[in-house]
JSON list of C-alpha atoms and ligand atoms in Angstrom, two decimals:
[
{"chain": "A", "resi": 230, "resn": "UNK", "atom": "CA", "xyz": [-8.04, 11.78, -5.55]},
{"chain": "A", "resi": 231, "resn": "UNK", "atom": "CA", "xyz": [-10.71, 12.66, -3.01]},
{"chain": "A", "resi": 232, "resn": "UNK", "atom": "CA", "xyz": [-10.93, 16.31, -2.09]},
{"chain": "A", "resi": 233, "resn": "UNK", "atom": "CA", "xyz": [-8.66, 17.01, 0.86]},
{"chain": "A", "resi": 234, "resn": "UNK", "atom": "CA", "xyz": [-11.44, 18.61, 2.88]},
{"chain": "A", "resi": 235, "resn": "UNK", "atom": "CA", "xyz": [-13.42, 15.39, 2.85]},
{"chain": "A", "resi": 236, "resn": "UNK", "atom": "CA", "xyz": [-10.85, 13.65, 5.03]},
{"chain": "A", "resi": 237, "resn": "UNK", "atom": "CA", "xyz": [-10.80, 16.16, 7.89]},
{"chain": "A", "resi": 238, "resn": "UNK", "atom": "CA", "xyz": [-13.95, 15.32, 9.85]},
{"chain": "A", "resi": 239, "resn": "UNK", "atom": "CA", "xyz": [-13.31, 11.62, 9.35]},
{"chain": "A", "resi": 240, "resn": "UNK", "atom": "CA", "xyz": [-9.83, 12.02, 10.78]},
{"chain": "A", "resi": 241, "resn": "UNK", "atom": "CA", "xyz": [-11.10, 13.29, 14.10]},
{"chain": "A", "resi": 242, "resn": "UNK", "atom": "CA", "xyz": [-13.51, 10.38, 14.30]},
{"chain": "A", "resi": 243, "resn": "UNK", "atom": "CA", "xyz": [-10.93, 7.65, 13.74]},
{"chain": "A", "resi": 244, "resn": "UNK", "atom": "CA", "xyz": [-10.96, 5.41, 16.81]},
{"chain": "A", "resi": 245, "resn": "UNK", "atom": "CA", "xyz": [-7.94, 4.60, 18.88]},
{"chain": "A", "resi": 246, "resn": "UNK", "atom": "CA", "xyz": [-5.97, 1.39, 18.55]},
{"chain": "A", "resi": 247, "resn": "UNK", "atom": "CA", "xyz": [-7.77, 0.01, 21.57]},
{"chain": "A", "resi": 248, "resn": "UNK", "atom": "CA", "xyz": [-11.10, -0.30, 19.77]},
{"chain": "A", "resi": 249, "resn": "UNK", "atom": "CA", "xyz": [-11.66, -3.83, 18.62]},
{"chain": "A", "resi": 250, "resn": "UNK", "atom": "CA", "xyz": [-12.04, -4.40, 14.92]},
{"chain": "A", "resi": 251, "resn": "UNK", "atom": "CA", "xyz": [-13.03, -7.93, 14.10]},
{"chain": "A", "resi": 252, "resn": "UNK", "atom": "CA", "xyz": [-12.62, -9.33, 10.61]},
{"chain": "A", "resi": 253, "resn": "UNK", "atom": "CA", "xyz": [-14.52, -12.31, 9.27]},
{"chain": "A", "resi": 254, "resn": "UNK", "atom": "CA", "xyz": [-12.11, -15.26, 9.43]},
{"chain": "A", "resi": 255, "resn": "UNK", "atom": "CA", "xyz": [-12.06, -16.89, 6.00]},
{"chain": "A", "resi": 256, "resn": "UNK", "atom": "CA", "xyz": [-8.85, -18.93, 5.85]},
{"chain": "A", "resi": 257, "resn": "UNK", "atom": "CA", "xyz": [-6.77, -19.28, 2.71]},
{"chain": "A", "resi": 258, "resn": "UNK", "atom": "CA", "xyz": [-4.51, -22.30, 2.17]},
{"chain": "A", "resi": 259, "resn": "UNK", "atom": "CA", "xyz": [-2.05, -20.02, 0.34]},
{"chain": "A", "resi": 260, "resn": "UNK", "atom": "CA", "xyz": [0.56, -19.14, 2.94]},
{"chain": "A", "resi": 261, "resn": "UNK", "atom": "CA", "xyz": [3.73, -20.40, 4.60]},
{"chain": "A", "resi": 262, "resn": "UNK", "atom": "CA", "xyz": [6.11, -19.48, 7.40]},
{"chain": "A", "resi": 263, "resn": "UNK", "atom": "CA", "xyz": [7.98, -16.18, 7.25]},
{"chain": "A", "resi": 264, "resn": "UNK", "atom": "CA", "xyz": [11.57, -16.85, 6.22]},
{"chain": "A", "resi": 265, "resn": "UNK", "atom": "CA", "xyz": [14.72, -16.15, 8.22]},
{"chain": "A", "resi": 266, "resn": "UNK", "atom": "CA", "xyz": [12.76, -15.28, 11.35]},
{"chain": "A", "resi": 267, "resn": "UNK", "atom": "CA", "xyz": [11.47, -12.10, 9.72]},
{"chain": "A", "resi": 268, "resn": "UNK", "atom": "CA", "xyz": [8.52, -10.23, 11.22]},
{"chain": "A", "resi": 269, "resn": "UNK", "atom": "CA", "xyz": [6.35, -7.61, 9.51]},
{"chain": "A", "resi": 270, "resn": "UNK", "atom": "CA", "xyz": [7.99, -4.21, 9.04]},
{"chain": "A", "resi": 271, "resn": "UNK", "atom": "CA", "xyz": [5.94, -3.18, 6.00]},
{"chain": "A", "resi": 272, "resn": "UNK", "atom": "CA", "xyz": [2.28, -3.07, 5.04]},
{"chain": "A", "resi": 273, "resn": "UNK", "atom": "CA", "xyz": [1.59, -3.44, 1.31]},
{"chain": "A", "resi": 274, "resn": "UNK", "atom": "CA", "xyz": [-1.66, -2.06, -0.11]},
{"chain": "A", "resi": 275, "resn": "UNK", "atom": "CA", "xyz": [-3.32, -3.56, -3.17]},
{"chain": "A", "resi": 276, "resn": "UNK", "atom": "CA", "xyz": [-6.46, -3.28, -5.22]},
{"chain": "A", "resi": 277, "resn": "UNK", "atom": "CA", "xyz": [-8.10, -6.51, -6.29]},
{"chain": "A", "resi": 278, "resn": "UNK", "atom": "CA", "xyz": [-8.84, -5.48, -9.91]},
{"chain": "A", "resi": 279, "resn": "UNK", "atom": "CA", "xyz": [-11.91, -7.68, -9.71]},
{"chain": "A", "resi": 280, "resn": "UNK", "atom": "CA", "xyz": [-15.61, -6.95, -9.98]},
{"chain": "A", "resi": 281, "resn": "UNK", "atom": "CA", "xyz": [-16.60, -7.97, -6.44]},
{"chain": "A", "resi": 282, "resn": "UNK", "atom": "CA", "xyz": [-15.16, -8.76, -3.04]},
{"chain": "A", "resi": 283, "resn": "UNK", "atom": "CA", "xyz": [-16.63, -12.26, -3.30]},
{"chain": "A", "resi": 284, "resn": "UNK", "atom": "CA", "xyz": [-14.74, -12.91, -6.55]},
{"chain": "A", "resi": 285, "resn": "UNK", "atom": "CA", "xyz": [-11.54, -11.69, -4.91]},
{"chain": "A", "resi": 286, "resn": "UNK", "atom": "CA", "xyz": [-12.14, -13.77, -1.80]},
{"chain": "A", "resi": 287, "resn": "UNK", "atom": "CA", "xyz": [-12.66, -16.90, -3.90]},
{"chain": "A", "resi": 288, "resn": "UNK", "atom": "CA", "xyz": [-9.46, -16.29, -5.82]},
{"chain": "A", "resi": 289, "resn": "UNK", "atom": "CA", "xyz": [-7.36, -15.43, -2.77]},
{"chain": "A", "resi": 290, "resn": "UNK", "atom": "CA", "xyz": [-8.46, -18.69, -1.12]},
{"chain": "A", "resi": 291, "resn": "UNK", "atom": "CA", "xyz": [-8.14, -20.94, -4.18]},
{"chain": "A", "resi": 292, "resn": "UNK", "atom": "CA", "xyz": [-5.09, -23.23, -3.98]},
{"chain": "A", "resi": 293, "resn": "UNK", "atom": "CA", "xyz": [-4.89, -23.26, -7.78]},
{"chain": "A", "resi": 294, "resn": "UNK", "atom": "CA", "xyz": [-4.00, -19.57, -7.95]},
{"chain": "A", "resi": 295, "resn": "UNK", "atom": "CA", "xyz": [-1.38, -19.59, -5.17]},
{"chain": "A", "resi": 296, "resn": "UNK", "atom": "CA", "xyz": [-2.11, -16.01, -4.15]},
{"chain": "A", "resi": 297, "resn": "UNK", "atom": "CA", "xyz": [-3.44, -14.60, -0.90]},
{"chain": "A", "resi": 298, "resn": "UNK", "atom": "CA", "xyz": [-3.30, -11.62, 1.42]},
{"chain": "A", "resi": 299, "resn": "UNK", "atom": "CA", "xyz": [-3.80, -11.19, 5.14]},
{"chain": "A", "resi": 300, "resn": "UNK", "atom": "CA", "xyz": [-6.88, -9.00, 4.72]},
{"chain": "A", "resi": 301, "resn": "UNK", "atom": "CA", "xyz": [-9.51, -8.03, 2.17]},
{"chain": "A", "resi": 302, "resn": "UNK", "atom": "CA", "xyz": [-11.70, -4.96, 2.68]},
{"chain": "A", "resi": 303, "resn": "UNK", "atom": "CA", "xyz": [-14.94, -4.68, 0.72]},
{"chain": "A", "resi": 304, "resn": "UNK", "atom": "CA", "xyz": [-16.49, -1.52, -0.69]},
{"chain": "A", "resi": 305, "resn": "UNK", "atom": "CA", "xyz": [-19.08, -1.50, 2.10]},
{"chain": "A", "resi": 306, "resn": "UNK", "atom": "CA", "xyz": [-16.45, -1.89, 4.84]},
{"chain": "A", "resi": 307, "resn": "UNK", "atom": "CA", "xyz": [-16.96, -5.62, 5.34]},
{"chain": "A", "resi": 308, "resn": "UNK", "atom": "CA", "xyz": [-13.58, -7.16, 5.86]},
{"chain": "A", "resi": 309, "resn": "UNK", "atom": "CA", "xyz": [-12.08, -10.60, 5.95]},
{"chain": "A", "resi": 310, "resn": "UNK", "atom": "CA", "xyz": [-8.87, -12.08, 7.30]},
{"chain": "A", "resi": 311, "resn": "UNK", "atom": "CA", "xyz": [-7.44, -14.97, 5.28]},
{"chain": "A", "resi": 312, "resn": "UNK", "atom": "CA", "xyz": [-3.96, -15.48, 6.73]},
{"chain": "A", "resi": 313, "resn": "UNK", "atom": "CA", "xyz": [-2.70, -14.96, 10.30]},
{"chain": "A", "resi": 314, "resn": "UNK", "atom": "CA", "xyz": [-0.42, -11.94, 10.63]},
{"chain": "A", "resi": 315, "resn": "UNK", "atom": "CA", "xyz": [2.42, -14.11, 11.91]},
{"chain": "A", "resi": 316, "resn": "UNK", "atom": "CA", "xyz": [2.35, -16.13, 8.67]},
{"chain": "A", "resi": 317, "resn": "UNK", "atom": "CA", "xyz": [3.66, -15.27, 5.22]},
{"chain": "A", "resi": 318, "resn": "UNK", "atom": "CA", "xyz": [0.86, -14.51, 2.75]},
{"chain": "A", "resi": 319, "resn": "UNK", "atom": "CA", "xyz": [1.53, -14.57, -1.00]},
{"chain": "A", "resi": 320, "resn": "UNK", "atom": "CA", "xyz": [0.64, -11.08, -2.18]},
{"chain": "A", "resi": 321, "resn": "UNK", "atom": "CA", "xyz": [3.78, -9.14, -3.10]},
{"chain": "A", "resi": 322, "resn": "UNK", "atom": "CA", "xyz": [5.76, -11.35, -5.49]},
{"chain": "A", "resi": 323, "resn": "UNK", "atom": "CA", "xyz": [8.97, -10.16, -7.11]},
{"chain": "A", "resi": 324, "resn": "UNK", "atom": "CA", "xyz": [10.25, -6.71, -6.25]},
{"chain": "A", "resi": 325, "resn": "UNK", "atom": "CA", "xyz": [12.09, -4.82, -3.57]},
{"chain": "A", "resi": 326, "resn": "UNK", "atom": "CA", "xyz": [11.90, -1.88, -1.22]},
{"chain": "A", "resi": 327, "resn": "UNK", "atom": "CA", "xyz": [14.85, -0.10, 0.39]},
{"chain": "A", "resi": 328, "resn": "UNK", "atom": "CA", "xyz": [17.12, -2.70, -1.19]},
{"chain": "A", "resi": 329, "resn": "UNK", "atom": "CA", "xyz": [15.35, -5.63, 0.47]},
{"chain": "A", "resi": 330, "resn": "UNK", "atom": "CA", "xyz": [13.55, -8.45, -1.31]},
{"chain": "A", "resi": 331, "resn": "UNK", "atom": "CA", "xyz": [11.23, -11.23, -0.11]},
{"chain": "A", "resi": 332, "resn": "UNK", "atom": "CA", "xyz": [8.68, -8.57, 0.72]},
{"chain": "A", "resi": 333, "resn": "UNK", "atom": "CA", "xyz": [6.16, -11.31, 1.60]},
{"chain": "A", "resi": 334, "resn": "UNK", "atom": "CA", "xyz": [8.28, -12.31, 4.60]},
{"chain": "A", "resi": 335, "resn": "UNK", "atom": "CA", "xyz": [8.55, -8.67, 5.69]},
{"chain": "A", "resi": 336, "resn": "UNK", "atom": "CA", "xyz": [4.98, -7.49, 5.26]},
{"chain": "A", "resi": 337, "resn": "UNK", "atom": "CA", "xyz": [1.28, -7.66, 5.92]},
{"chain": "A", "resi": 338, "resn": "UNK", "atom": "CA", "xyz": [-0.80, -7.56, 2.72]},
{"chain": "A", "resi": 339, "resn": "UNK", "atom": "CA", "xyz": [-4.13, -5.74, 2.50]},
{"chain": "A", "resi": 340, "resn": "UNK", "atom": "CA", "xyz": [-6.36, -6.10, -0.57]},
{"chain": "A", "resi": 341, "resn": "UNK", "atom": "CA", "xyz": [-8.94, -3.39, -1.29]},
{"chain": "A", "resi": 342, "resn": "UNK", "atom": "CA", "xyz": [-11.99, -4.33, -3.33]},
{"chain": "A", "resi": 343, "resn": "UNK", "atom": "CA", "xyz": [-11.58, -1.94, -6.25]},
{"chain": "A", "resi": 344, "resn": "UNK", "atom": "CA", "xyz": [-11.24, -2.39, -10.00]},
{"chain": "A", "resi": 345, "resn": "UNK", "atom": "CA", "xyz": [-8.59, 0.33, -10.14]},
{"chain": "A", "resi": 346, "resn": "UNK", "atom": "CA", "xyz": [-10.90, 2.57, -12.15]},
{"chain": "A", "resi": 347, "resn": "UNK", "atom": "CA", "xyz": [-13.05, 4.19, -9.49]},
{"chain": "A", "resi": 348, "resn": "UNK", "atom": "CA", "xyz": [-12.57, 6.01, -6.16]},
{"chain": "A", "resi": 349, "resn": "UNK", "atom": "CA", "xyz": [-12.24, 4.05, -2.93]},
{"chain": "A", "resi": 350, "resn": "UNK", "atom": "CA", "xyz": [-15.39, 4.23, -0.81]},
{"chain": "A", "resi": 351, "resn": "UNK", "atom": "CA", "xyz": [-15.58, 5.99, 2.54]},
{"chain": "A", "resi": 352, "resn": "UNK", "atom": "CA", "xyz": [-16.56, 2.85, 4.54]},
{"chain": "A", "resi": 353, "resn": "UNK", "atom": "CA", "xyz": [-13.63, 1.01, 2.98]},
{"chain": "A", "resi": 354, "resn": "UNK", "atom": "CA", "xyz": [-11.14, 3.79, 3.73]},
{"chain": "A", "resi": 355, "resn": "UNK", "atom": "CA", "xyz": [-12.45, 4.09, 7.27]},
{"chain": "A", "resi": 356, "resn": "UNK", "atom": "CA", "xyz": [-11.89, 0.39, 7.96]},
{"chain": "A", "resi": 357, "resn": "UNK", "atom": "CA", "xyz": [-8.49, 0.54, 6.25]},
{"chain": "A", "resi": 358, "resn": "UNK", "atom": "CA", "xyz": [-7.40, 3.40, 8.53]},
{"chain": "A", "resi": 359, "resn": "UNK", "atom": "CA", "xyz": [-8.55, 1.60, 11.64]},
{"chain": "A", "resi": 360, "resn": "UNK", "atom": "CA", "xyz": [-6.90, -1.64, 10.55]},
{"chain": "A", "resi": 361, "resn": "UNK", "atom": "CA", "xyz": [-3.64, 0.13, 9.68]},
{"chain": "A", "resi": 362, "resn": "UNK", "atom": "CA", "xyz": [-3.54, 1.72, 13.14]},
{"chain": "A", "resi": 363, "resn": "UNK", "atom": "CA", "xyz": [-3.93, -1.65, 14.80]},
{"chain": "A", "resi": 364, "resn": "UNK", "atom": "CA", "xyz": [-1.37, -3.46, 12.66]},
{"chain": "A", "resi": 365, "resn": "UNK", "atom": "CA", "xyz": [1.14, -0.61, 13.00]},
{"chain": "A", "resi": 366, "resn": "UNK", "atom": "CA", "xyz": [0.69, -0.72, 16.76]},
{"chain": "A", "resi": 367, "resn": "UNK", "atom": "CA", "xyz": [0.96, -4.52, 16.98]},
{"chain": "A", "resi": 368, "resn": "UNK", "atom": "CA", "xyz": [4.17, -4.76, 14.97]},
{"chain": "A", "resi": 369, "resn": "UNK", "atom": "CA", "xyz": [5.64, -1.28, 15.64]},
{"chain": "A", "resi": 370, "resn": "UNK", "atom": "CA", "xyz": [5.52, -0.40, 11.95]},
{"chain": "A", "resi": 371, "resn": "UNK", "atom": "CA", "xyz": [6.48, 3.18, 11.07]},
{"chain": "A", "resi": 372, "resn": "UNK", "atom": "CA", "xyz": [4.26, 5.19, 8.69]},
{"chain": "A", "resi": 373, "resn": "UNK", "atom": "CA", "xyz": [7.10, 4.98, 6.14]},
{"chain": "A", "resi": 374, "resn": "UNK", "atom": "CA", "xyz": [6.51, 1.23, 6.11]},
{"chain": "A", "resi": 375, "resn": "UNK", "atom": "CA", "xyz": [3.06, 1.59, 4.56]},
{"chain": "A", "resi": 376, "resn": "UNK", "atom": "CA", "xyz": [3.58, 1.24, 0.79]},
{"chain": "A", "resi": 377, "resn": "UNK", "atom": "CA", "xyz": [1.77, 0.38, -2.41]},
{"chain": "A", "resi": 378, "resn": "UNK", "atom": "CA", "xyz": [2.34, -2.74, -4.46]},
{"chain": "A", "resi": 379, "resn": "UNK", "atom": "CA", "xyz": [3.47, -0.49, -7.32]},
{"chain": "A", "resi": 380, "resn": "UNK", "atom": "CA", "xyz": [6.12, 1.08, -5.06]},
{"chain": "A", "resi": 381, "resn": "UNK", "atom": "CA", "xyz": [7.97, -2.22, -4.63]},
{"chain": "A", "resi": 382, "resn": "UNK", "atom": "CA", "xyz": [7.24, -3.68, -8.08]},
{"chain": "A", "resi": 383, "resn": "UNK", "atom": "CA", "xyz": [7.49, -0.70, -10.47]},
{"chain": "A", "resi": 384, "resn": "UNK", "atom": "CA", "xyz": [6.49, -1.46, -14.03]},
{"chain": "A", "resi": 385, "resn": "UNK", "atom": "CA", "xyz": [5.05, -4.85, -13.00]},
{"chain": "A", "resi": 386, "resn": "UNK", "atom": "CA", "xyz": [2.28, -3.75, -10.64]},
{"chain": "A", "resi": 387, "resn": "UNK", "atom": "CA", "xyz": [0.13, -0.61, -10.64]},
{"chain": "A", "resi": 388, "resn": "UNK", "atom": "CA", "xyz": [-1.96, -0.99, -7.49]},
{"chain": "A", "resi": 389, "resn": "UNK", "atom": "CA", "xyz": [-3.44, 0.56, -5.39]},
{"chain": "A", "resi": 390, "resn": "UNK", "atom": "CA", "xyz": [-3.46, 2.89, -8.39]},
{"chain": "A", "resi": 391, "resn": "UNK", "atom": "CA", "xyz": [-4.10, 6.48, -9.30]},
{"chain": "A", "resi": 392, "resn": "UNK", "atom": "CA", "xyz": [-7.44, 6.69, -7.47]},
{"chain": "A", "resi": 393, "resn": "UNK", "atom": "CA", "xyz": [-6.02, 5.81, -4.07]},
{"chain": "A", "resi": 394, "resn": "UNK", "atom": "CA", "xyz": [-5.90, 8.71, -1.59]},
{"chain": "A", "resi": 395, "resn": "UNK", "atom": "CA", "xyz": [-2.35, 8.52, -0.23]},
{"chain": "A", "resi": 396, "resn": "UNK", "atom": "CA", "xyz": [-2.56, 12.10, 1.03]},
{"chain": "A", "resi": 397, "resn": "UNK", "atom": "CA", "xyz": [-5.36, 11.09, 3.38]},
{"chain": "A", "resi": 398, "resn": "UNK", "atom": "CA", "xyz": [-3.19, 8.37, 4.91]},
{"chain": "A", "resi": 399, "resn": "UNK", "atom": "CA", "xyz": [-0.24, 10.75, 5.15]},
{"chain": "A", "resi": 400, "resn": "UNK", "atom": "CA", "xyz": [-2.29, 13.36, 7.00]},
{"chain": "A", "resi": 401, "resn": "UNK", "atom": "CA", "xyz": [-3.36, 10.72, 9.51]},
{"chain": "A", "resi": 402, "resn": "UNK", "atom": "CA", "xyz": [0.23, 9.46, 10.02]},
{"chain": "A", "resi": 403, "resn": "UNK", "atom": "CA", "xyz": [-0.69, 6.18, 8.36]},
{"chain": "A", "resi": 404, "resn": "UNK", "atom": "CA", "xyz": [1.83, 6.59, 5.53]},
{"chain": "A", "resi": 405, "resn": "UNK", "atom": "CA", "xyz": [5.13, 8.47, 5.27]},
{"chain": "A", "resi": 406, "resn": "UNK", "atom": "CA", "xyz": [4.62, 12.17, 4.63]},
{"chain": "A", "resi": 407, "resn": "UNK", "atom": "CA", "xyz": [5.78, 13.48, 1.30]},
{"chain": "A", "resi": 408, "resn": "UNK", "atom": "CA", "xyz": [8.47, 16.18, 1.11]},
{"chain": "A", "resi": 409, "resn": "UNK", "atom": "CA", "xyz": [8.28, 19.91, 0.66]},
{"chain": "A", "resi": 410, "resn": "UNK", "atom": "CA", "xyz": [6.04, 20.88, -2.28]},
{"chain": "A", "resi": 411, "resn": "UNK", "atom": "CA", "xyz": [8.50, 23.67, -3.13]},
{"chain": "A", "resi": 412, "resn": "UNK", "atom": "CA", "xyz": [11.27, 21.12, -3.56]},
{"chain": "A", "resi": 413, "resn": "UNK", "atom": "CA", "xyz": [14.24, 21.53, -5.86]},
{"chain": "A", "resi": 414, "resn": "UNK", "atom": "CA", "xyz": [14.04, 23.86, -8.86]},
{"chain": "A", "resi": 415, "resn": "UNK", "atom": "CA", "xyz": [15.81, 21.59, -11.29]},
{"chain": "A", "resi": 416, "resn": "UNK", "atom": "CA", "xyz": [15.05, 18.05, -12.29]},
{"chain": "A", "resi": 417, "resn": "UNK", "atom": "CA", "xyz": [18.26, 16.20, -13.16]},
{"chain": "A", "resi": 418, "resn": "UNK", "atom": "CA", "xyz": [17.52, 12.51, -13.64]},
{"chain": "A", "resi": 419, "resn": "UNK", "atom": "CA", "xyz": [20.48, 11.44, -11.49]},
{"chain": "A", "resi": 420, "resn": "UNK", "atom": "CA", "xyz": [19.13, 13.42, -8.57]},
{"chain": "A", "resi": 421, "resn": "UNK", "atom": "CA", "xyz": [15.67, 12.01, -9.17]},
{"chain": "A", "resi": 422, "resn": "UNK", "atom": "CA", "xyz": [16.98, 8.44, -9.09]},
{"chain": "A", "resi": 423, "resn": "UNK", "atom": "CA", "xyz": [19.02, 9.13, -5.94]},
{"chain": "A", "resi": 424, "resn": "UNK", "atom": "CA", "xyz": [16.04, 10.68, -4.15]},
{"chain": "A", "resi": 425, "resn": "UNK", "atom": "CA", "xyz": [13.73, 7.86, -5.24]},
{"chain": "A", "resi": 426, "resn": "UNK", "atom": "CA", "xyz": [16.19, 5.24, -4.02]},
{"chain": "A", "resi": 427, "resn": "UNK", "atom": "CA", "xyz": [16.59, 7.01, -0.67]},
{"chain": "A", "resi": 428, "resn": "UNK", "atom": "CA", "xyz": [12.79, 7.04, -0.34]},
{"chain": "A", "resi": 429, "resn": "UNK", "atom": "CA", "xyz": [12.68, 3.27, -0.87]},
{"chain": "A", "resi": 430, "resn": "UNK", "atom": "CA", "xyz": [12.22, 2.85, -4.65]},
{"chain": "A", "resi": 431, "resn": "UNK", "atom": "CA", "xyz": [15.26, 0.63, -5.08]},
{"chain": "A", "resi": 432, "resn": "UNK", "atom": "CA", "xyz": [14.06, -1.83, -7.72]},
{"chain": "A", "resi": 433, "resn": "UNK", "atom": "CA", "xyz": [16.33, -1.94, -10.77]},
{"chain": "A", "resi": 434, "resn": "UNK", "atom": "CA", "xyz": [14.17, -0.33, -13.47]},
{"chain": "A", "resi": 435, "resn": "UNK", "atom": "CA", "xyz": [14.69, 2.24, -16.21]},
{"chain": "A", "resi": 436, "resn": "UNK", "atom": "CA", "xyz": [14.10, 5.97, -15.72]},
{"chain": "A", "resi": 437, "resn": "UNK", "atom": "CA", "xyz": [10.66, 5.97, -17.32]},
{"chain": "A", "resi": 438, "resn": "UNK", "atom": "CA", "xyz": [9.37, 3.05, -15.26]},
{"chain": "A", "resi": 439, "resn": "UNK", "atom": "CA", "xyz": [10.70, 4.61, -12.08]},
{"chain": "A", "resi": 440, "resn": "UNK", "atom": "CA", "xyz": [9.06, 7.94, -12.91]},
{"chain": "A", "resi": 441, "resn": "UNK", "atom": "CA", "xyz": [5.74, 6.18, -13.54]},
{"chain": "A", "resi": 442, "resn": "UNK", "atom": "CA", "xyz": [5.92, 4.40, -10.17]},
{"chain": "A", "resi": 443, "resn": "UNK", "atom": "CA", "xyz": [6.81, 7.57, -8.27]},
{"chain": "A", "resi": 444, "resn": "UNK", "atom": "CA", "xyz": [4.00, 9.46, -10.01]},
{"chain": "A", "resi": 445, "resn": "UNK", "atom": "CA", "xyz": [1.49, 6.71, -9.19]},
{"chain": "A", "resi": 446, "resn": "UNK", "atom": "CA", "xyz": [2.31, 7.24, -5.54]},
{"chain": "A", "resi": 447, "resn": "UNK", "atom": "CA", "xyz": [2.65, 11.03, -5.35]},
{"chain": "A", "resi": 448, "resn": "UNK", "atom": "CA", "xyz": [1.21, 12.78, -8.39]},
{"chain": "A", "resi": 449, "resn": "UNK", "atom": "CA", "xyz": [-0.75, 10.41, -10.63]},
{"chain": "A", "resi": 450, "resn": "UNK", "atom": "CA", "xyz": [-1.92, 13.36, -12.71]},
{"chain": "A", "resi": 451, "resn": "UNK", "atom": "CA", "xyz": [1.71, 13.99, -13.79]},
{"chain": "A", "resi": 452, "resn": "UNK", "atom": "CA", "xyz": [2.47, 13.59, -17.49]},
{"chain": "A", "resi": 453, "resn": "UNK", "atom": "CA", "xyz": [5.41, 14.08, -19.84]},
{"chain": "A", "resi": 454, "resn": "UNK", "atom": "CA", "xyz": [9.09, 14.43, -19.05]},
{"chain": "A", "resi": 455, "resn": "UNK", "atom": "CA", "xyz": [10.61, 14.56, -15.58]},
{"chain": "A", "resi": 456, "resn": "UNK", "atom": "CA", "xyz": [9.86, 17.82, -13.78]},
{"chain": "A", "resi": 457, "resn": "UNK", "atom": "CA", "xyz": [10.99, 19.33, -10.51]},
{"chain": "A", "resi": 458, "resn": "UNK", "atom": "CA", "xyz": [7.55, 18.60, -9.10]},
{"chain": "A", "resi": 459, "resn": "UNK", "atom": "CA", "xyz": [8.37, 14.90, -9.41]},
{"chain": "A", "resi": 460, "resn": "UNK", "atom": "CA", "xyz": [11.41, 15.32, -7.14]},
{"chain": "A", "resi": 461, "resn": "UNK", "atom": "CA", "xyz": [9.67, 17.44, -4.52]},
{"chain": "A", "resi": 462, "resn": "UNK", "atom": "CA", "xyz": [7.65, 14.68, -2.77]},
{"chain": "A", "resi": 463, "resn": "UNK", "atom": "CA", "xyz": [10.83, 12.61, -2.43]},
{"chain": "A", "resi": 464, "resn": "UNK", "atom": "CA", "xyz": [12.71, 15.29, -0.50]},
{"chain": "A", "resi": 465, "resn": "UNK", "atom": "CA", "xyz": [12.89, 15.60, 3.25]},
{"chain": "A", "resi": 466, "resn": "UNK", "atom": "CA", "xyz": [10.51, 12.75, 3.90]},
{"chain": "A", "resi": 467, "resn": "UNK", "atom": "CA", "xyz": [9.78, 12.14, 7.56]},
{"chain": "B", "resi": 97, "resn": "LIG", "atom": "ZN1", "xyz": [-1.19, -6.01, -5.74]}
]
C-alpha cells in the first residue's frame, strides 16, 4: 500500500468531472450487447498481469482470446478505450456481487497495466481517479459500486491485488468506505460471512476463500485465522 500521506495533495488536485479526459480509441472485437436492458451499475478494476500495456492491448483486442475491457491504463498514464461504455465487454467472467451474476452486463471494466507484484504508479492512479469520476457521473454509479475482480470472483481471481491502494479511492469517494476500525471484538465465522455477504461478497465459496478475498480488498497484510480485524472493515459501510 502507498503511504496514506502521499494521496492527500493529489486529492486536492483531482479535476472535476467536467474536465475532458480523452482515451486513445483502439477498438476490440470482443464485446456484445448488454443483456436484459442492463446498464452499468458497477465498475470492476483489474490488473493485466502482463509485462507491458502493449502486450495487454494486443491480447484484449485479439479475437482468439475472447477477452476485453472498456479501458486500459498504462503505467505512464496513457490510456486506451477498447469497447464503448454502452456495450458489454468481456472482462469479469463467472462470479457474482450482491447476489447478482452476469457482471459483464452490469459493469464497466478497467484494466490497469500492472503485473500484480509492484505498486501502481502515480500517473496511472491519477488517470484512474479522473476516469472513475467521469464514469460514475455518467452512469450515476455509487462509490460502493467500484469493486475489484477478486471481490466478485473470490478464489478464482486475485486482481487488482494486494498492491492496489483501495484506501486512496475510499478517501476520494471513489470506492465504498470501509467500516469502523474498532469494529466487533469477537470474530465468529457466521458473523463474518453475514457481514461479507451484506457488503456484497455473495459468491458461494468456503470460509477460507472468502477470508482471502476480503483480506485482498481490506487488509492484504492479514495472515492466519479469522480475527476481529477482518470483520471491522465490513461493518457500517457507507
Ligand atoms: Zn481481472
